[in-house]
Amino acid sequence: MSDALQLILEDNDGTQLETSCTRFAVVWQGKELWVQAVGDQLLIGVDVEEGDTEYANLLLRPQATNLVSLQLEMEPADDHVHGPDCNH
């Protein structure tokens, strides 16, 4: 299974732009919410700011038809640098 995400971005006037990527972020309330596929899961993680002791990841997993599971994982904040083998 590919970790590439196919995105459809839509403007207010309905104009759509299709693209693909392996990871993207949405800035919401001043925080970067990073989204990426990890195997058969969709991982949603929040950026870490100086002084944070932990951060949250949301894992969305497909289940039976029309069902998904959602799991919240708390991770310790460290000086982690995202790289090609990073899972968040």
XYZ file of N, CA and C in Angstrom:
264
model
N 0.844 -1.177 0.000
C 0.000 0.000 0.000
C 0.892 1.243 0.000
N 0.549 2.187 -0.821
C 1.324 3.415 -0.947
C 0.969 4.389 0.169
N 1.982 5.151 0.613
C 1.734 6.166 1.624
C 1.395 7.510 0.997
N 1.245 7.568 -0.335
C 0.890 8.814 -1.008
C -0.579 9.143 -0.755
N -0.846 10.414 -0.554
C -2.210 10.906 -0.360
C -2.628 11.674 -1.600
N -3.825 11.432 -2.084
C -4.368 12.218 -3.184
C -5.248 13.296 -2.572
N -4.951 14.548 -2.894
C -5.674 15.680 -2.324
C -6.518 16.361 -3.378
N -7.673 16.813 -2.977
C -8.510 17.676 -3.791
C -8.735 18.934 -2.971
N -8.187 20.041 -3.442
C -8.317 21.327 -2.768
C -9.385 22.129 -3.493
N -10.300 22.737 -2.735
C -11.402 23.468 -3.359
C -11.492 24.883 -2.815
N -11.582 25.862 -3.729
C -11.769 27.265 -3.368
C -13.234 27.545 -3.087
N -13.514 28.751 -2.575
C -14.899 29.148 -2.286
C -15.783 29.121 -3.531
N -15.197 29.380 -4.697
C -15.997 29.394 -5.923
C -16.175 28.007 -6.534
N -15.669 26.968 -5.885
C -15.836 25.597 -6.355
C -14.714 25.103 -7.246
N -13.739 25.958 -7.560
C -12.597 25.535 -8.361
C -11.788 24.500 -7.595
N -11.493 23.394 -8.256
C -10.760 22.313 -7.596
C -9.371 22.147 -8.207
N -8.430 21.812 -7.354
C -7.067 21.503 -7.752
C -6.742 20.140 -7.162
N -6.314 19.218 -8.010
C -5.937 17.885 -7.537
C -4.422 17.772 -7.515
N -3.903 17.183 -6.462
C -2.467 16.975 -6.312
C -2.245 15.760 -5.431
N -1.009 15.368 -5.243
C -0.702 14.271 -4.322
C 0.552 14.623 -3.545
N 0.678 14.025 -2.370
C 1.830 14.248 -1.508
C 1.907 13.105 -0.513
N 2.979 13.068 0.256
C 3.090 12.039 1.289
C 2.708 12.585 2.659
N 2.685 13.916 2.789
C 2.406 14.541 4.081
C 1.985 15.977 3.824
N 0.978 16.482 4.560
C 0.591 17.880 4.435
C 0.157 18.410 5.796
N 0.139 19.722 5.909
C -0.279 20.352 7.166
C -1.382 21.362 6.888
N -2.253 21.495 7.867
C -3.276 22.525 7.891
C -2.968 23.385 9.107
N -2.904 24.691 8.929
C -2.687 25.585 10.062
C -4.055 25.940 10.620
N -4.278 25.567 11.882
C -5.566 25.793 12.529
C -5.298 26.304 13.934
N -5.852 27.460 14.252
C -5.675 28.107 15.551
C -4.199 28.241 15.905
N -3.388 28.571 14.882
C -1.966 28.804 15.101
C -1.109 27.557 15.229
N -1.694 26.383 15.113
C -0.952 25.120 15.215
C -0.951 24.424 13.858
N 0.142 23.741 13.558
C 0.209 22.925 12.359
C -0.337 21.535 12.668
N -1.365 21.130 11.948
C -1.915 19.784 12.059
C -1.406 18.998 10.859
N -0.473 18.083 11.112
C 0.138 17.306 10.043
C -0.658 16.040 9.789
N -0.888 15.720 8.528
C -1.643 14.540 8.125
C -0.768 13.708 7.198
N -0.692 12.403 7.472
C 0.046 11.510 6.589
C -0.489 10.095 6.718
N -0.318 9.334 5.659
C -0.707 7.924 5.676
C 0.463 7.118 6.205
N 0.169 6.199 7.117
C 1.170 5.275 7.643
C 0.550 3.885 7.525
N 0.945 3.162 6.491
C 0.327 1.860 6.237
C -1.135 2.045 5.920
N -2.002 1.343 6.647
C -3.444 1.479 6.410
C -4.092 2.454 7.394
N -3.294 3.322 8.013
C -3.803 4.302 8.977
C -3.590 5.711 8.444
N -4.414 6.628 8.896
C -4.221 8.041 8.619
C -3.825 8.691 9.939
N -2.624 9.240 9.990
C -2.081 9.832 11.208
C -2.255 11.337 11.156
N -2.809 11.920 12.207
C -2.983 13.366 12.329
C -2.260 13.796 13.591
N -1.214 14.609 13.438
C -0.403 15.030 14.581
C -0.282 16.536 14.650
N -0.091 17.064 15.841
C 0.039 18.494 16.072
C 1.507 18.838 16.262
N 1.923 20.002 15.739
C 3.316 20.420 15.909
C 3.625 20.636 17.388
N 4.880 20.542 17.724
C 5.326 20.692 19.106
C 5.983 22.058 19.267
N 5.604 22.768 20.329
C 6.195 24.065 20.624
C 7.165 23.934 21.793
N 8.077 24.861 21.889
C 9.045 24.856 22.984
C 8.301 24.854 24.320
N 8.723 23.994 25.216
C 8.089 23.887 26.525
C 7.030 22.801 26.603
N 6.578 22.286 25.460
C 5.600 21.200 25.472
C 6.264 19.926 25.987
N 5.584 19.195 26.856
C 6.139 17.948 27.376
C 5.615 16.725 26.628
N 4.510 16.877 25.921
C 3.969 15.797 25.115
C 3.115 16.377 23.999
N 2.807 15.530 23.037
C 1.944 15.948 21.951
C 1.008 14.800 21.608
N -0.055 15.127 20.902
C -1.068 14.126 20.589
C -1.035 13.770 19.112
N -1.264 12.506 18.827
C -1.485 12.008 17.470
C -2.854 11.351 17.455
N -3.615 11.589 16.399
C -4.862 10.874 16.184
C -4.627 9.877 15.069
N -4.993 8.620 15.300
C -4.853 7.576 14.294
C -6.238 7.155 13.832
N -6.479 7.269 12.536
C -7.744 6.880 11.942
C -7.504 5.605 11.149
N -8.218 4.537 11.517
C -8.033 3.243 10.872
C -9.349 2.795 10.239
N -9.282 2.310 8.995
C -10.505 1.777 8.384
C -10.912 0.475 9.070
N -12.198 0.274 9.203
C -12.721 -0.950 9.792
C -13.631 -1.611 8.760
N -14.738 -2.129 9.194
C -15.706 -2.725 8.277
C -16.321 -1.613 7.417
N -17.132 -1.976 6.478
C -17.763 -1.002 5.579
C -18.393 0.136 6.373
N -18.031 1.356 6.007
C -18.573 2.588 6.595
C -18.179 2.804 8.050
N -17.147 2.109 8.542
C -16.706 2.290 9.918
C -15.218 2.616 9.958
N -14.832 3.411 10.932
C -13.423 3.693 11.197
C -13.221 3.677 12.703
N -11.984 3.433 13.121
C -11.667 3.582 14.543
C -10.769 4.799 14.674
N -10.888 5.493 15.771
C -10.098 6.681 16.044
C -9.411 6.477 17.383
N -8.092 6.616 17.397
C -7.313 6.393 18.609
C -6.447 7.614 18.869
N -6.418 8.083 20.100
C -5.564 9.187 20.507
C -4.329 8.613 21.173
N -3.149 9.004 20.669
C -1.886 8.573 21.269
C -1.149 9.806 21.763
N -0.699 9.773 22.996
C 0.118 10.847 23.541
C 1.573 10.403 23.472
N 2.410 11.255 22.928
C 3.834 10.955 22.770
C 4.639 11.977 23.560
N 5.766 11.557 24.149
C 6.611 12.541 24.827
C 7.235 13.480 23.798
N 7.284 14.754 24.130
C 7.923 15.733 23.251
C 9.422 15.668 23.476
N 10.164 15.591 22.399
C 11.618 15.591 22.487
C 12.142 16.454 21.347
N 13.396 16.381 21.088
C 13.992 17.168 20.009
C 13.955 16.400 18.701
N 12.854 15.729 18.449
C 12.700 14.900 17.264
C 12.721 15.752 16.001
N 13.440 15.254 15.002
C 13.462 15.892 13.687
C 12.816 14.917 12.705
N 11.829 15.414 11.936
C 11.162 14.546 10.979
C 12.117 14.161 9.861
N 12.140 12.880 9.540
C 12.986 12.375 8.478
C 12.225 11.364 7.649
N 12.892 10.733 6.701
C 12.193 9.796 5.796
C 11.646 8.559 6.508
N 12.205 8.167 7.654
C 11.712 7.006 8.383
C 10.765 7.361 9.511
N 10.375 8.628 9.594
C 9.513 9.105 10.666
C 8.083 8.636 10.453
N 7.415 8.201 11.501
C 6.023 7.770 11.407
C 5.053 8.791 11.966
N 5.453 10.038 12.061
C 4.528 11.105 12.445
C 4.972 12.416 11.887
